[in-house]
Amino acid sequence: MLGQIVVSGFTIGAIYALIAIGFTIVFATNRLINFAHGEFVMAGGMLYAYFTGVQQLPIVPAFLLATALSGAVAWLVYQVGLSDVDRDNHITQVMITLGAGIALKGAAQVWLGKDTLFPPAFSGQASVAVGPLTVSSQALWIAGGLLAFLLALHGLLKYTRLGASMRAVSIDHYAATLMGISPGRAAAMAFVMAGVIGGAAGGLLAPLASTHYDNGIFLAIKGFAAAIVGGIGSPLGAVVGGLVLGLTESLAAGYVSSVYKDVVSLALLLCVLILRPQGLLGQVLPQKL
Amino acid sequence: MFLKAVNKRPFRRVSMIAKLCAPVAMMLAATASQAQETIRIGGIFALSGPASFLGVPEERGFRMKIDEINKAGGLNGRKIEAVVYDTEGNTTKAAQQFRRLAESDNVIAVIGPSSSGESLTVGPIANELKVPTVTHAGTEKMTVPVTPWVFNTPPTDRVVAAHLLGVFKKRGITKIGLMTAADGFGQSGANVVKELAPQYGVQVARHEEFNRQDADITAQVLRVKDSDAQAMLIWSAFPAPTIILKNAAAVGYKKPIYNSFAAASKDLIVQGGANAEGTYVSSMRLLAPETLSADDPMRQIVQKIYADYKERYKEAPATFTAHSYDALLIIEAASKKIQGPITRQSLRDAMETVSVAGGNGLYRLSPKSHGPDPESRSMILLVVKNGEWKVDE
Amino acid sequence: MSSAIDRRLTLLLLVVLPILAAITDNNFHKSILVFGIINAISAVGLCLMLGLAGQISLGQAAFFGIGAYVTSNLVIRLGLEPMLAIVIASCCAMAVGWAISRPLSRLHDHYLAMATLAFGTVMYIGFANGREWTGGLDPGISVPKFSILGADLSSMNALFAVAWIVLTLSVIVANNIAGHRIGRTLRAMKMSAPAAASIGIDVVQAKSFVFAVGALLTGLAGGLYAHVARSFNAGVFGVGYSIELLMMVVIGSLNRVSGAITGAFIITALPILFDRFEDYRTLVFGVTMVLIMKFMPTGLVDGLFSLGARLAAGRRG
């Protein structure tokens, strides 16, 4: 039973990790808690269900289209909502993302429908036997997706000019401006990436857990928690945080009490915040006076 | 003699005819003006939020039946105007919207709300403002004890649980694994199953909870699998039942799986695919009307609801459609018994004399009974065979 | 905060409310006013925490719930006088607020937001599962009619009067805090906690104080809510309410008491006004929020003032 619970924990953990990565990238470049992030994930799932369902597209183009559209939506949210707002006014920006998230949810409700949908899994076979354990084939796709995005992100941040400018902005956006880097462009790209990765997470998750216009907030909170536990601002931290959170939840449900499993993960979060706020992999940011 | 009478009082006949005509003319004028006046019926349903699986079909049943009544001339000649609000499953909103319907919109009756929590908040307000209200709550507290202005159309959680426990008893199942959602619906099920189980010789060997929207419920399934439970009972709305079926199949859980009426829809089969084969559900009759026996007193009305819904909405109805449909059936039957104008008081009084067969069961309303007759078996057991729901008892 | 204009505007709002309640005959409209006032009391609490002291809390629903449940249990189980029960319940909420602020005192900004969010969620799970005391999510808990010393005060008018009095007291408390030394301490802490510490301000103590007051006011609102709604379940005290409170305070205007009250009424009334849009409600609400924040980033009250000032200047010039 332990083995199966661990498999289950890693499966959800990988999803939390994918959600957390997008959230943490936006935080790093904008110093902003993006309350609309959960809706990017929801959009990915709902659009994937829409393209395979109503539009009857095959799986691969549907998924790619859904992911791309989520990225576009995220870009739109940034452009319309945040691009001309004072970068230092955090609370206003948070409110705008909150409003944008609600608007996205409302849009999905009206244009994509109110049904709970289970779009097709990527490969036909439902589960794969790995020794005595069963792993759902979709879980393997999720793990693969996580790895792929991690590698792509690492490559982007380390080897491209865009990546360098994003890293610069995340360290100090005033200094970056002095170096000739446009924080607005880095911020916009961060949003697009969050939209793409978040949308992919939604699309990967939907065949497993269903998609519904309402499930954005539920996933978002898990993503925030994972990002904080792992160390906000660090994509690798997001992955570690996601896996740790998923595993904790699954173990708590299996061995402590399924009623209070969320309390266990929240207690973990609170402990991390109280004892080591920068998270497992984060660095202590100097506090400005 | 006749001639003498006419000659003595030349205008007597005219005045007699006039005296006869006047009240008739007044009555005609009254009904004519009433026929132009519409009558408002309010609906408060959970169209979004965790109880939307109840509210959405209820609202559709509501509008469908109102259109049907209007096509047939309305209530005593008056067309019905529907006023609907979404409560989002929120008790505060439900109470607010009830007051709005009662005081701003001046409705003659209110149908809904969809969940027990909302209904418990709205009930006292209905009695305070004296508006006939037909709630769709699972809790029996709406009709036990009976209050003057509140009626309820669904079978109570108690009736549903008793049905399932009765099935377990008959099949020799004495130990079950109970899986409930961590929301109002799941909690009400957990409460009532745990309370009634001993009476049927059933023990809840394991009780596991999960969030209705959880992506993976394997851990809880494993705990039930590892226990000595002979069957699993899932009490939750979608998507959890589908996910549990998937997780159960993946870990090789072979024992029978039973569901509450929340899973009683085509969705379980469509979403679950092969995993749903062999799953049981306790459901109201509306799920599989063709399989009802010929002498079933509800067969005719159930098949009518099914056919009408399918024609209008192009898909099979969810069983909760019957909640609001039955409410309007009762109101329609009640208004036929009213001699004078339809008011809140006259409607309420008439409703207490109605006897109809509805989609949920038989209603024999009286000052002591404001819900479906417990003797009418509202629930039947269905099983998934070859991708279809079939009656299994 | 607590500037002369703010105080005058708050006074205006407090005077207008009973006038509105008097002119309408409709209990539905009155109930909107009552719920608006209850939310305003909560919002004033958060306004002190966030606007004055810069402490973001996404867990206020927990204090709202403590206020509601403690009041209900005291009235149902001990037959206590409702007003007394509400006061005791608010003190309980205050104690919890004070206690929780201690371990969280090192945190700021988004860390504090996340921690308070986690705290709020843990309390919600407690409410939802503590069925013995709370009735959980189903069936919830029901409270008898509100009364003071035996006099039945359960009518909408009476409830409005009681709520209005509590709001007025809360405003007086808030303005006093903002206007005195503790207010200046909190403002200093908001601007920069390390700098404040360096001049001898006990930051932990100050944070605990403002958390306690915020919790007290929100708990007070919760106790009133229990008696106005008379029947409720744990679903009321989820993350949604904490986020709504945040919206109220920011949309109104973060550092003004009048802003908190205005924001509270807007967030309470807007969903009802938007009901006419049916399925489009959520979309319209989200877009409205974005527009308000974009065009008036410091909130409506501030925005309207600066608009008014510009118009006045334009006319003069």
Coordinates of C-alpha atoms in Angstrom, one line a residue, chain A residues 34-242:
Chain A
N34 CA -1.0 36.3 -9.5
F35 CA -4.4 35.4 -8.3
A36 CA -5.4 34.6 -11.9
H37 CA -2.9 31.8 -12.2
G38 CA -5.4 29.1 -11.2
E39 CA -7.6 30.3 -14.0
F40 CA -4.8 29.8 -16.6
V41 CA -4.7 26.2 -15.4
M42 CA -8.5 25.9 -15.7
A43 CA -8.4 27.5 -19.1
G44 CA -5.9 24.9 -20.4
G45 CA -8.0 22.1 -19.2
M46 CA -11.3 23.5 -20.4
L47 CA -9.9 24.5 -23.8
Y48 CA -8.4 21.0 -24.2
A49 CA -11.8 19.5 -23.4
Y50 CA -13.5 22.0 -25.8
F51 CA -11.1 21.3 -28.7
T52 CA -11.4 17.5 -28.3
G53 CA -15.1 17.6 -27.6
V54 CA -17.0 20.3 -29.5
Q55 CA -14.4 20.7 -32.2
Q56 CA -13.6 17.0 -32.5
L57 CA -9.9 17.7 -33.0
P58 CA -7.3 14.9 -32.4
I59 CA -5.5 14.9 -29.1
V60 CA -2.1 16.5 -30.1
P61 CA -3.4 19.6 -31.9
A62 CA -6.1 20.1 -29.3
F63 CA -3.6 20.1 -26.5
L64 CA -1.1 22.3 -28.3
L65 CA -3.9 24.8 -29.2
A66 CA -5.2 24.8 -25.7
T67 CA -1.8 25.5 -24.2
A68 CA -1.0 28.2 -26.8
L69 CA -4.4 29.9 -26.1
S70 CA -3.8 29.8 -22.4
G71 CA -0.5 31.6 -23.0
A72 CA -2.3 34.1 -25.2
V73 CA -4.9 34.7 -22.5
A74 CA -2.2 35.3 -19.9
W75 CA -0.5 37.8 -22.2
L76 CA -3.8 39.5 -22.6
V77 CA -4.3 39.7 -18.8
Y78 CA -0.9 41.3 -18.5
Q79 CA -1.3 43.8 -21.3
V80 CA -4.8 44.9 -20.5
G81 CA -4.6 44.7 -16.7
L82 CA -1.1 45.3 -15.6
S83 CA 1.2 46.8 -18.1
D84 CA 0.5 50.4 -17.3
V85 CA 0.1 50.0 -13.5
D86 CA 2.7 51.3 -11.2
R87 CA 5.1 48.4 -10.6
D88 CA 5.6 49.2 -6.9
N89 CA 1.9 49.3 -6.0
H90 CA 1.6 45.6 -5.1
I91 CA -1.8 45.6 -3.6
T92 CA -3.4 47.2 -6.7
Q93 CA -1.8 44.7 -9.0
V94 CA -2.9 41.8 -6.8
M95 CA -6.5 43.1 -6.9
I96 CA -6.3 43.4 -10.7
T97 CA -5.2 39.8 -11.0
L98 CA -8.0 38.8 -8.7
G99 CA -10.5 40.6 -10.9
A100 CA -9.0 39.2 -14.0
G101 CA -9.2 35.7 -12.5
I102 CA -12.9 36.2 -11.7
A103 CA -13.5 37.5 -15.2
L104 CA -11.8 34.5 -16.8
K105 CA -13.9 32.1 -14.6
G106 CA -17.0 34.0 -15.8
A107 CA -15.9 33.8 -19.4
A108 CA -15.4 30.1 -19.2
Q109 CA -18.8 29.7 -17.6
V110 CA -20.5 31.4 -20.4
W111 CA -18.5 30.3 -23.4
L112 CA -17.3 26.9 -22.5
G113 CA -20.2 25.6 -20.4
K114 CA -20.9 24.6 -16.9
D115 CA -20.4 20.8 -17.3
T116 CA -17.7 18.8 -15.6
L117 CA -15.7 17.3 -18.5
F118 CA -13.3 14.4 -18.8
P119 CA -11.4 14.9 -22.0
P120 CA -9.4 11.9 -23.5
A121 CA -6.2 10.7 -22.0
F122 CA -3.1 11.0 -24.2
S123 CA -2.5 7.3 -24.6
G124 CA -5.3 4.8 -24.9
Q125 CA -4.3 2.4 -22.2
A126 CA -5.5 3.3 -18.7
S127 CA -2.7 2.1 -16.6
V128 CA 0.7 0.6 -16.7
A129 CA 2.0 -2.0 -14.3
V130 CA 5.4 -1.2 -12.8
G131 CA 6.2 -4.1 -10.7
P132 CA 3.5 -4.6 -8.1
L133 CA 2.3 -1.0 -8.6
T134 CA -0.1 0.5 -11.0
V135 CA 0.7 3.8 -12.6
S136 CA -1.8 5.6 -14.8
S137 CA -0.5 6.3 -18.2
Q138 CA -1.6 9.9 -17.9
A139 CA 0.6 10.2 -14.8
L140 CA 3.6 9.2 -16.9
W141 CA 2.7 12.0 -19.4
I142 CA 2.4 14.4 -16.5
A143 CA 5.9 13.4 -15.3
G144 CA 7.2 13.7 -18.8
G145 CA 5.6 17.1 -19.2
L146 CA 7.2 18.3 -16.0
L147 CA 10.6 17.2 -17.0
A148 CA 10.3 18.7 -20.4
F149 CA 9.2 22.1 -19.1
L150 CA 11.9 22.1 -16.5
L151 CA 14.6 21.5 -19.1
A152 CA 13.1 24.1 -21.5
L153 CA 12.9 26.6 -18.7
H154 CA 16.4 26.0 -17.5
G155 CA 17.7 26.4 -21.0
L156 CA 15.7 29.6 -21.6
L157 CA 16.8 31.2 -18.3
K158 CA 20.5 30.3 -18.6
Y159 CA 21.3 30.5 -22.3
T160 CA 19.0 33.0 -23.9
R161 CA 19.0 36.8 -23.7
L162 CA 15.4 36.8 -22.7
G163 CA 16.2 34.5 -19.8
A164 CA 19.0 36.7 -18.7
S165 CA 16.8 39.8 -18.7
M166 CA 14.2 37.9 -16.7
R167 CA 16.7 36.9 -14.1
A168 CA 18.0 40.5 -14.0
V169 CA 14.5 41.9 -13.5
S170 CA 13.8 39.4 -10.8
I171 CA 16.8 40.5 -8.8
D172 CA 16.2 44.2 -9.0
H173 CA 14.0 45.8 -11.6
Y174 CA 15.4 49.3 -11.2
A175 CA 18.9 48.1 -11.8
A176 CA 17.7 46.1 -14.8
T177 CA 16.2 49.3 -16.3
L178 CA 19.5 51.0 -15.9
M179 CA 21.1 48.2 -17.8
G180 CA 18.7 48.8 -20.7
I181 CA 16.4 45.9 -20.0
S182 CA 12.7 46.5 -20.3
P183 CA 11.0 45.1 -17.2
G184 CA 7.7 45.3 -19.0
R185 CA 8.8 42.9 -21.6
A186 CA 10.3 40.5 -19.1
A187 CA 7.1 40.7 -17.1
A188 CA 4.9 40.1 -20.1
M189 CA 7.0 37.0 -21.1
A190 CA 6.8 35.7 -17.6
F191 CA 3.0 35.9 -17.8
V192 CA 3.0 34.1 -21.2
M193 CA 5.2 31.4 -19.8
A194 CA 2.9 31.1 -16.7
G195 CA 0.0 30.8 -19.1
V196 CA 1.6 28.1 -21.2
I197 CA 2.9 26.0 -18.4
G198 CA -0.2 26.4 -16.4
G199 CA -2.4 25.7 -19.3
A200 CA -0.3 22.5 -20.1
A201 CA -0.8 21.5 -16.4
G202 CA -4.5 21.9 -16.8
G203 CA -4.6 19.9 -20.1
L204 CA -2.5 17.1 -18.6
L205 CA -4.6 16.9 -15.5
A206 CA -8.1 17.1 -17.1
P207 CA -8.3 13.5 -18.3
L208 CA -7.3 12.3 -14.8
A209 CA -9.3 14.6 -12.6
S210 CA -11.8 16.3 -14.9
T211 CA -12.0 20.0 -15.7
H212 CA -14.7 22.5 -14.7
Y213 CA -15.0 26.3 -15.0
D214 CA -15.0 26.4 -11.2
N215 CA -11.8 24.5 -10.2
G216 CA -9.3 27.3 -10.8
I217 CA -9.1 28.6 -7.2
F218 CA -8.8 25.1 -5.7
L219 CA -5.7 24.3 -7.8
A220 CA -4.3 27.8 -7.4
I221 CA -4.1 27.6 -3.6
K222 CA -2.3 24.3 -3.9
G223 CA 0.1 25.8 -6.4
F224 CA 0.8 28.8 -4.2
A225 CA 1.4 26.5 -1.2
A226 CA 3.8 24.4 -3.2
A227 CA 5.7 27.4 -4.5
I228 CA 6.1 28.8 -1.0
V229 CA 7.2 25.5 0.5
G230 CA 9.8 25.0 -2.2
G231 CA 11.0 28.6 -2.1
I232 CA 9.2 31.3 -4.0
G233 CA 11.1 32.7 -7.0
S234 CA 12.9 29.4 -7.8
P235 CA 11.4 27.1 -10.5
L236 CA 13.3 24.2 -9.1
G237 CA 11.9 25.1 -5.7
A238 CA 8.5 25.0 -7.2
V239 CA 9.1 21.4 -8.3
V240 CA 10.4 20.3 -5.0
G241 CA 7.6 22.1 -3.2
G242 CA 5.0 20.5 -5.4

